[in-house]
XYZ file of N, CA, C and O in Angstrom:
576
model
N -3.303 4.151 26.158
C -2.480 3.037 26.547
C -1.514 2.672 25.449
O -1.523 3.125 24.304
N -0.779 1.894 25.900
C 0.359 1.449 24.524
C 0.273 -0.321 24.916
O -0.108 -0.821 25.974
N 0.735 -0.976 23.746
C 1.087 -2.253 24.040
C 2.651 -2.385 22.815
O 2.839 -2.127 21.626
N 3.476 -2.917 23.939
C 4.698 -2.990 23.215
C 4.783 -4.282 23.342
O 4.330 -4.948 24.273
N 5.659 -4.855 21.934
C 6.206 -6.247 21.958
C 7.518 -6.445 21.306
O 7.831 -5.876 20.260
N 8.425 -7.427 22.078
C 9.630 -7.385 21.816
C 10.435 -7.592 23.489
O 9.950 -7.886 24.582
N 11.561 -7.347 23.142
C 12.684 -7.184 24.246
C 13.788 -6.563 23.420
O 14.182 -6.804 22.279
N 14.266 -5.476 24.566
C 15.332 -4.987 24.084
C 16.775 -5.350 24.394
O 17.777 -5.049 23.746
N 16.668 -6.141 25.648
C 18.206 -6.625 26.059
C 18.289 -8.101 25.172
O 17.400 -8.209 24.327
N 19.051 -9.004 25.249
C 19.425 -10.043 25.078
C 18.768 -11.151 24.023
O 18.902 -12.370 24.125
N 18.058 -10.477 23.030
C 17.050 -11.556 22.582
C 17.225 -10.944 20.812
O 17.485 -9.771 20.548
N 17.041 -11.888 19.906
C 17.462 -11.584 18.827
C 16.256 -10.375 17.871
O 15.066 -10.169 18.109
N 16.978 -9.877 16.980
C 16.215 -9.335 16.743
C 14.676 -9.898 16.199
O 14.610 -11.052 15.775
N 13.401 -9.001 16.230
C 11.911 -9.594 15.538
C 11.670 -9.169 14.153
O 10.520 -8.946 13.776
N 12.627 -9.049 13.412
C 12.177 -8.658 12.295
C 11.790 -9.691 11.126
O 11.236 -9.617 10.029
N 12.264 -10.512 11.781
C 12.143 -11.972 10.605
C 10.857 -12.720 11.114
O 10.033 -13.084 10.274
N 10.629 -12.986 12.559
C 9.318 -13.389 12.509
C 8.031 -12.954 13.437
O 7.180 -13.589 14.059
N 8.292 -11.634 13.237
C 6.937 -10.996 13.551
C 6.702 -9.821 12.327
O 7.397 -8.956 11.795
N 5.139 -10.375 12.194
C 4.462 -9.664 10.829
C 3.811 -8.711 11.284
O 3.301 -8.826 12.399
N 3.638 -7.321 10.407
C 3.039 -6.132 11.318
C 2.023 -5.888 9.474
O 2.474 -5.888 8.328
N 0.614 -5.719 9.983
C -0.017 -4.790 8.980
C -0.734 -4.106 9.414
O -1.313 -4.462 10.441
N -0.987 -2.959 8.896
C -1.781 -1.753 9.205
C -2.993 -1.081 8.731
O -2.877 -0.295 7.790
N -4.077 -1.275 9.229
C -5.656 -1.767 8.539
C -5.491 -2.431 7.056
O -5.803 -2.087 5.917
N -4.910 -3.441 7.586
C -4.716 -5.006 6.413
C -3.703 -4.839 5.301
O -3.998 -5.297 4.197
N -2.676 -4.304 5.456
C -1.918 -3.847 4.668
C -0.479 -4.135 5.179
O -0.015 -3.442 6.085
N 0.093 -4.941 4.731
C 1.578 -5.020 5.524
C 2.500 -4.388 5.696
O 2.954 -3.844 4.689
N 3.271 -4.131 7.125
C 4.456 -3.266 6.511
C 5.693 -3.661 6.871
O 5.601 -4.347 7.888
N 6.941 -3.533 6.466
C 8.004 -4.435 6.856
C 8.495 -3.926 7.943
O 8.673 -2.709 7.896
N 8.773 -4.457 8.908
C 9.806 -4.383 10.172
C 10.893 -3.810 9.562
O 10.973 -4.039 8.355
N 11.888 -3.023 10.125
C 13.488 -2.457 9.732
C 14.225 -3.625 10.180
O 14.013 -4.268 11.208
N 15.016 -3.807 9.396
C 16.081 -5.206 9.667
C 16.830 -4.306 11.561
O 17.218 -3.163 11.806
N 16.717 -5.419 12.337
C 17.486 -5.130 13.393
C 16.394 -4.532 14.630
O 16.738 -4.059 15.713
N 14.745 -4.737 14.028
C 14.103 -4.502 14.721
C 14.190 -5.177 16.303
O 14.551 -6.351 16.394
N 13.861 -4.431 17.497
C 14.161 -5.457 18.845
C 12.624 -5.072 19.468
O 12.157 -5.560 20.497
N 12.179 -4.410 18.882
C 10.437 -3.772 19.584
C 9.982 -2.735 18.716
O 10.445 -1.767 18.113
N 8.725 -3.408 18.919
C 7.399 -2.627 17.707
C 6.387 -2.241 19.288
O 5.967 -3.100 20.063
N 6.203 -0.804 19.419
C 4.765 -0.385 20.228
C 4.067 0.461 19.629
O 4.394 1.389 18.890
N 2.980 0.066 20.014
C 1.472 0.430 19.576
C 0.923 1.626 20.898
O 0.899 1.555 22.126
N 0.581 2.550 20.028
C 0.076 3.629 20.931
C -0.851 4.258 20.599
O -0.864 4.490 19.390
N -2.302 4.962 21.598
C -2.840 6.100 20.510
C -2.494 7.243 22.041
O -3.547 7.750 22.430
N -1.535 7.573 22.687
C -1.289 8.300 22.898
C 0.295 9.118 22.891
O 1.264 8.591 22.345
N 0.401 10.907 23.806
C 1.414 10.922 22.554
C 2.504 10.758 23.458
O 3.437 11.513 23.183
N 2.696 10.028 24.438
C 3.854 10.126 25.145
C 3.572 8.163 25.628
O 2.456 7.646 25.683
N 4.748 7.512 25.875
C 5.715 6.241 26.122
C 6.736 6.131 27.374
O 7.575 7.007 27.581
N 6.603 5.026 28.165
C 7.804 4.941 29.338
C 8.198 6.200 29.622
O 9.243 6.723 29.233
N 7.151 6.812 30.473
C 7.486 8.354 31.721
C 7.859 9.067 30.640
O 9.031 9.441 30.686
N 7.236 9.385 29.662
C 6.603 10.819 28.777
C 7.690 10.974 27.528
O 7.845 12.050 26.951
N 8.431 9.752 27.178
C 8.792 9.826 25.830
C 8.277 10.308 24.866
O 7.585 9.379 24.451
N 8.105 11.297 24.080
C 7.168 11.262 22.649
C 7.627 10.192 21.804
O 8.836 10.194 21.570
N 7.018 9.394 21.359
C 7.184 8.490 20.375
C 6.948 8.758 19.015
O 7.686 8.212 18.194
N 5.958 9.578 18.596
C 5.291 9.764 17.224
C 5.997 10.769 16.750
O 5.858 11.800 17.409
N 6.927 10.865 15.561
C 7.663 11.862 15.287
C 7.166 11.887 13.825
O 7.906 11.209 13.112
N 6.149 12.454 13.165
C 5.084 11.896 12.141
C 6.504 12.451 10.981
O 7.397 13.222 11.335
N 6.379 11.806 9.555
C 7.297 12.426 8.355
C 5.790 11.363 7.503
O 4.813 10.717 7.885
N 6.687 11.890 5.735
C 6.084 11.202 4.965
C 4.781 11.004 5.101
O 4.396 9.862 5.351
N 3.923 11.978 4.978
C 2.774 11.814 4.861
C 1.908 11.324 6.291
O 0.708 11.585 6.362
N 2.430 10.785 7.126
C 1.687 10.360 8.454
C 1.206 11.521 9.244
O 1.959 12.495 9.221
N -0.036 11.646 10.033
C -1.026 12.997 10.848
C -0.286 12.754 12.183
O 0.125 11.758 12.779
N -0.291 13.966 12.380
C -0.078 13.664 14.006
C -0.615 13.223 15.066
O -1.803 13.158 14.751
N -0.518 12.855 16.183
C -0.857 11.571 16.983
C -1.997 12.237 17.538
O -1.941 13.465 17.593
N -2.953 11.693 17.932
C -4.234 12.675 18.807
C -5.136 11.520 19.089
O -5.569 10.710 18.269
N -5.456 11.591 20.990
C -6.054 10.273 21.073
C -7.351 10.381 21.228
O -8.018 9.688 21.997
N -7.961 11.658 20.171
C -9.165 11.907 20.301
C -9.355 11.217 18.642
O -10.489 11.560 18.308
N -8.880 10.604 17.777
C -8.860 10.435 16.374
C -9.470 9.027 16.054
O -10.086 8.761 15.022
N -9.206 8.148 17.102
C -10.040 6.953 17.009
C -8.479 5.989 15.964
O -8.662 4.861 15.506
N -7.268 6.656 15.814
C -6.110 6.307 14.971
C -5.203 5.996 16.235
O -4.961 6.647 17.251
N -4.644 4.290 15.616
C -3.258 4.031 16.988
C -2.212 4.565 15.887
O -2.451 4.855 14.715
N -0.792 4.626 16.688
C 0.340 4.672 16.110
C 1.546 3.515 15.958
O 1.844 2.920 16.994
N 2.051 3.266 15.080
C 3.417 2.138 15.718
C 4.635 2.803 15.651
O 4.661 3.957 15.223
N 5.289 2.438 15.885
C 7.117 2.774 15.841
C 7.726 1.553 16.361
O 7.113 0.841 17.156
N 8.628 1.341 16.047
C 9.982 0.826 16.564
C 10.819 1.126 16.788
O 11.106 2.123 16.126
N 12.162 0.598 17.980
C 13.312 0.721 18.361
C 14.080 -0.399 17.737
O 13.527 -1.404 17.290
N 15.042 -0.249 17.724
C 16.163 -0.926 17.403
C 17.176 -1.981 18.331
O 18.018 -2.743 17.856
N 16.806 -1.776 19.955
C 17.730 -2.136 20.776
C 17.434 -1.333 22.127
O 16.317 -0.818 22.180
N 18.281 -1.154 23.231
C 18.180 -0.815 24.611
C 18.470 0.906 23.785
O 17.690 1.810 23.485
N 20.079 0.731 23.632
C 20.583 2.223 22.988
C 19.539 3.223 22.178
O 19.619 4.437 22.368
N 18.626 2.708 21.332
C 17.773 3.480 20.801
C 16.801 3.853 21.235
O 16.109 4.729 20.717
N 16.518 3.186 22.409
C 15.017 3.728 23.500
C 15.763 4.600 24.109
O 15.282 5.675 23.751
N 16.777 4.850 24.917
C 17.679 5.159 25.417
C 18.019 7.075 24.711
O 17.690 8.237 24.953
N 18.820 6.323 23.816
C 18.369 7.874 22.129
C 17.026 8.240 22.244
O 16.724 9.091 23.081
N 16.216 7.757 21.572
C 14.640 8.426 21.907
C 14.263 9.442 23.118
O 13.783 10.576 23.085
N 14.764 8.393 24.484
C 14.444 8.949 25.667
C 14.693 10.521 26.005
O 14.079 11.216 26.815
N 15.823 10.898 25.106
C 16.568 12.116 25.398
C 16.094 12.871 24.271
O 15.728 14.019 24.524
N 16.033 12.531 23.255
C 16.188 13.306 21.920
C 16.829 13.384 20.911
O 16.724 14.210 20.005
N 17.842 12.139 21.066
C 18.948 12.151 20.080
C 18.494 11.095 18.698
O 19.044 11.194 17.601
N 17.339 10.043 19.024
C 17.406 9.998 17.726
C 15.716 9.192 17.870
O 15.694 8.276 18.692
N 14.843 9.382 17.396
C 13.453 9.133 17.504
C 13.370 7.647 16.896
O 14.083 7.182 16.006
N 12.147 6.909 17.709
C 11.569 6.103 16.966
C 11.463 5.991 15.689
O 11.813 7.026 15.123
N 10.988 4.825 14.707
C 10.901 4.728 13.684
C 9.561 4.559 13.763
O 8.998 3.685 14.422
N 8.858 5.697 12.849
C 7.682 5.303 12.785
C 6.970 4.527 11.353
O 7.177 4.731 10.157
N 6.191 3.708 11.956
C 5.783 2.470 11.013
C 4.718 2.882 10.530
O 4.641 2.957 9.303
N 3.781 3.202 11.215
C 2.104 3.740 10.190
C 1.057 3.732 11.179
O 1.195 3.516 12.384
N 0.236 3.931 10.692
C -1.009 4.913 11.972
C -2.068 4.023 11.078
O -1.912 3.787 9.880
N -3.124 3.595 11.843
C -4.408 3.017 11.317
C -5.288 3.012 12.387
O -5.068 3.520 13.487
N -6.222 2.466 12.063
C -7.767 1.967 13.161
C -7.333 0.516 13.867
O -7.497 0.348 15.075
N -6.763 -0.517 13.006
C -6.858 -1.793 12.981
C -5.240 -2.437 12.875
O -4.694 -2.472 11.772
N -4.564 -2.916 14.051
C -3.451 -2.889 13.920
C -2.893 -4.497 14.109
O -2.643 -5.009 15.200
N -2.758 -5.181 12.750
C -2.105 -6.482 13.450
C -0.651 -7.082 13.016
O 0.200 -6.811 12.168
N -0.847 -8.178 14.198
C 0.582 -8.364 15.069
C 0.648 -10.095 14.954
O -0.016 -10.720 15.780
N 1.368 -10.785 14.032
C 1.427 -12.043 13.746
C 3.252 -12.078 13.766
O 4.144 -11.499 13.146
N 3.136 -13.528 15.298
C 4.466 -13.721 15.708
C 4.506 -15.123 15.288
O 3.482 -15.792 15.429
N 5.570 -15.659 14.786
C 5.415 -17.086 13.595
C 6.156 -17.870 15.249
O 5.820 -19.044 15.403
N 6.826 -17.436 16.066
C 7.247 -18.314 17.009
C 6.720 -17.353 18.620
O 6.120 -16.309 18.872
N 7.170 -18.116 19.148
C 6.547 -17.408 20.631
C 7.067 -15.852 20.858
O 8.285 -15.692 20.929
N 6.523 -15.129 20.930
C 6.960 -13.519 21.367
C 8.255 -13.481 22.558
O 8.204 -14.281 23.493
N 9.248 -12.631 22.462
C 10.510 -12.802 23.860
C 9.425 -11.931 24.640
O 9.653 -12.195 25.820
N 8.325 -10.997 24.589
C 7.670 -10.444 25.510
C 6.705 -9.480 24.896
O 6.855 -8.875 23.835
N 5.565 -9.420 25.825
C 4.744 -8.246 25.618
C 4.272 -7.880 27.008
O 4.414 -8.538 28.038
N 3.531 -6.404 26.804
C 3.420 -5.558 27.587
C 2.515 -4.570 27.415
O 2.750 -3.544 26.777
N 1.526 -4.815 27.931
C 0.031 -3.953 27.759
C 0.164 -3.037 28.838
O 0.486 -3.597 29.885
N 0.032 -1.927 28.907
C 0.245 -0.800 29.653
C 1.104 -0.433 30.868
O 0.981 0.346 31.812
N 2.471 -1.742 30.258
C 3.449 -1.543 30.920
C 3.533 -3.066 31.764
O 4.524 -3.651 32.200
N 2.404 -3.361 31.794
C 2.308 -4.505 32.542
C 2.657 -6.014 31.429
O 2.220 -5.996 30.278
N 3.466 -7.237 31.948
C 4.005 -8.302 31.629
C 2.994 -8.864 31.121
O 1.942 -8.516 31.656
N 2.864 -9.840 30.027
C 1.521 -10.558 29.757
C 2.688 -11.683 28.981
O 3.731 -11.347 28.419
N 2.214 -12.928 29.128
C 2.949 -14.311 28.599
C 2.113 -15.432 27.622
O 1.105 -16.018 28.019
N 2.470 -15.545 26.823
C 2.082 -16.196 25.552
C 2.939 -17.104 25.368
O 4.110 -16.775 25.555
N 2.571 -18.920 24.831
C 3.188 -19.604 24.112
C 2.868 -19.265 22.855
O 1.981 -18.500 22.478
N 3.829 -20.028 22.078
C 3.762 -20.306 20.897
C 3.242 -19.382 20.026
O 3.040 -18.309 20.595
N 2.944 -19.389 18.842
C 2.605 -18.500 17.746
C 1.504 -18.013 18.158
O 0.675 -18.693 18.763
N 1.370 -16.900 17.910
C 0.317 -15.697 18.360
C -0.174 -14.240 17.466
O 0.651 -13.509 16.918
N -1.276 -14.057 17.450
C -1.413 -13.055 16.575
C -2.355 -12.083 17.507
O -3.311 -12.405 18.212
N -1.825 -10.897 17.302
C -2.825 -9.703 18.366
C -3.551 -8.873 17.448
O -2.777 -8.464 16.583
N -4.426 -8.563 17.326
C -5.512 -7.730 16.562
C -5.931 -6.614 17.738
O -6.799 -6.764 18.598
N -4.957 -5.306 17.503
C -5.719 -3.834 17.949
C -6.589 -3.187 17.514
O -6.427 -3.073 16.299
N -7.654 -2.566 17.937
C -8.124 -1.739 18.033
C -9.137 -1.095 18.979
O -9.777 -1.656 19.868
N -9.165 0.400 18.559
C -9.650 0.887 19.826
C -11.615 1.033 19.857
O -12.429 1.588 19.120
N -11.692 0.411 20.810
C -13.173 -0.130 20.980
C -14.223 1.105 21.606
O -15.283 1.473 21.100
N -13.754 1.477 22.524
C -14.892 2.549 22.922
C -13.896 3.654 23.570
O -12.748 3.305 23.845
N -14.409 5.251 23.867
C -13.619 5.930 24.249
C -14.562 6.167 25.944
O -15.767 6.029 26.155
N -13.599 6.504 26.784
C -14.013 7.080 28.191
C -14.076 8.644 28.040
O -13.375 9.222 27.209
N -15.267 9.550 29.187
C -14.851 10.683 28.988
C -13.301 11.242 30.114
O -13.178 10.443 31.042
N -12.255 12.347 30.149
C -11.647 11.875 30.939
C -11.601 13.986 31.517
O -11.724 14.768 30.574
N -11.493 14.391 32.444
C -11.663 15.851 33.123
C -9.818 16.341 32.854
O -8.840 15.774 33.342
N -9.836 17.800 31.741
C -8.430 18.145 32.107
C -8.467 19.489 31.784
O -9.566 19.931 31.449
N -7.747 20.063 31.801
C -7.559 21.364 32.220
C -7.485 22.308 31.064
O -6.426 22.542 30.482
N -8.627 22.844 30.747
C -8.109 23.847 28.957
C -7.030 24.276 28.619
O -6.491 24.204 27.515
N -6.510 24.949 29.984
C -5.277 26.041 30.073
C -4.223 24.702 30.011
O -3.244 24.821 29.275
N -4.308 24.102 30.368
C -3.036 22.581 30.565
C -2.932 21.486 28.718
O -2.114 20.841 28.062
N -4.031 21.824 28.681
C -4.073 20.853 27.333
C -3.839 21.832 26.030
O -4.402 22.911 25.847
N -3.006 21.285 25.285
C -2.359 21.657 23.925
C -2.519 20.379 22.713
O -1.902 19.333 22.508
N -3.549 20.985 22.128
C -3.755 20.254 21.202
C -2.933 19.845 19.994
O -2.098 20.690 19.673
N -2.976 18.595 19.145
C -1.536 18.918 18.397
C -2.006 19.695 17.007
O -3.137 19.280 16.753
N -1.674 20.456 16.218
C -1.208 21.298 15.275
C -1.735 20.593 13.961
O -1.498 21.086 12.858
């Protein structure tokens, strides 16, 4: 599943007041941030890859018990992503992923679905138990 927060049309950017750390460790938002999502799998909105690992980060595998973050920048950069022209920013991979918004969130979205929050809010991820799930040897490609 993924949970994204933010808006990408009309709403200012979250980089000033939403705090992101990554098993307790902070990391800064990119100035002009418009959405931070949380994933431990490797595809986003109808099979985007999101995780484009550099600098030391593993690659995404949702057998690892590890979520991922990234951010976009705006509509145009999901948009870029969508195709290939210019990837997410990826933020950092942990067990324990939190999410402290100093004013009310413009939106979030747990597996695509709308969820509404007043006021200051803080989300604490992580992944709690795994399901077993049936797929195909010949179909599944593990990542590298």
């Amino acid at each position: 599943g993924a949970i994204s927060l933010g808006a990408l049309v009309g709403t200012p950017a979250i980089d000033r007041s939403v705090q992101l750390a990554v098993d307790g460790q902070p990391v800064a938002l990119p100035k002009g941030t418009q959405s931070v999502v949380v994933t431990n799998i490797a595809s986003f909105a109808s099979g985007m890859k999101v995780w484009k690992p550099k600098g030391g980060h593993r690659p995404q595998s949702f057998e690892d018990g590890i979520l991922e973050v990234v951010s976009f920048k705006g509509v145009s950069h999901l948009g870029m992503a969508s195709i290939g022209m210019r990837p997410p920013t990826c933020l950092g991979q942990g067990r324990t992923i939190t999410i402290r918004c100093s004013q009310e969130p413009p939106g979030v979205q747990l597996d695509g679905e709308a969820i509404e929050y007043a006021g200051p809010v803080e989300f604490t991820l992580q992944l709690k138990s795994k399901f077993p799930i049936l797929y195909s040897r010949a179909a599944y490609h593990p990542p590298n």
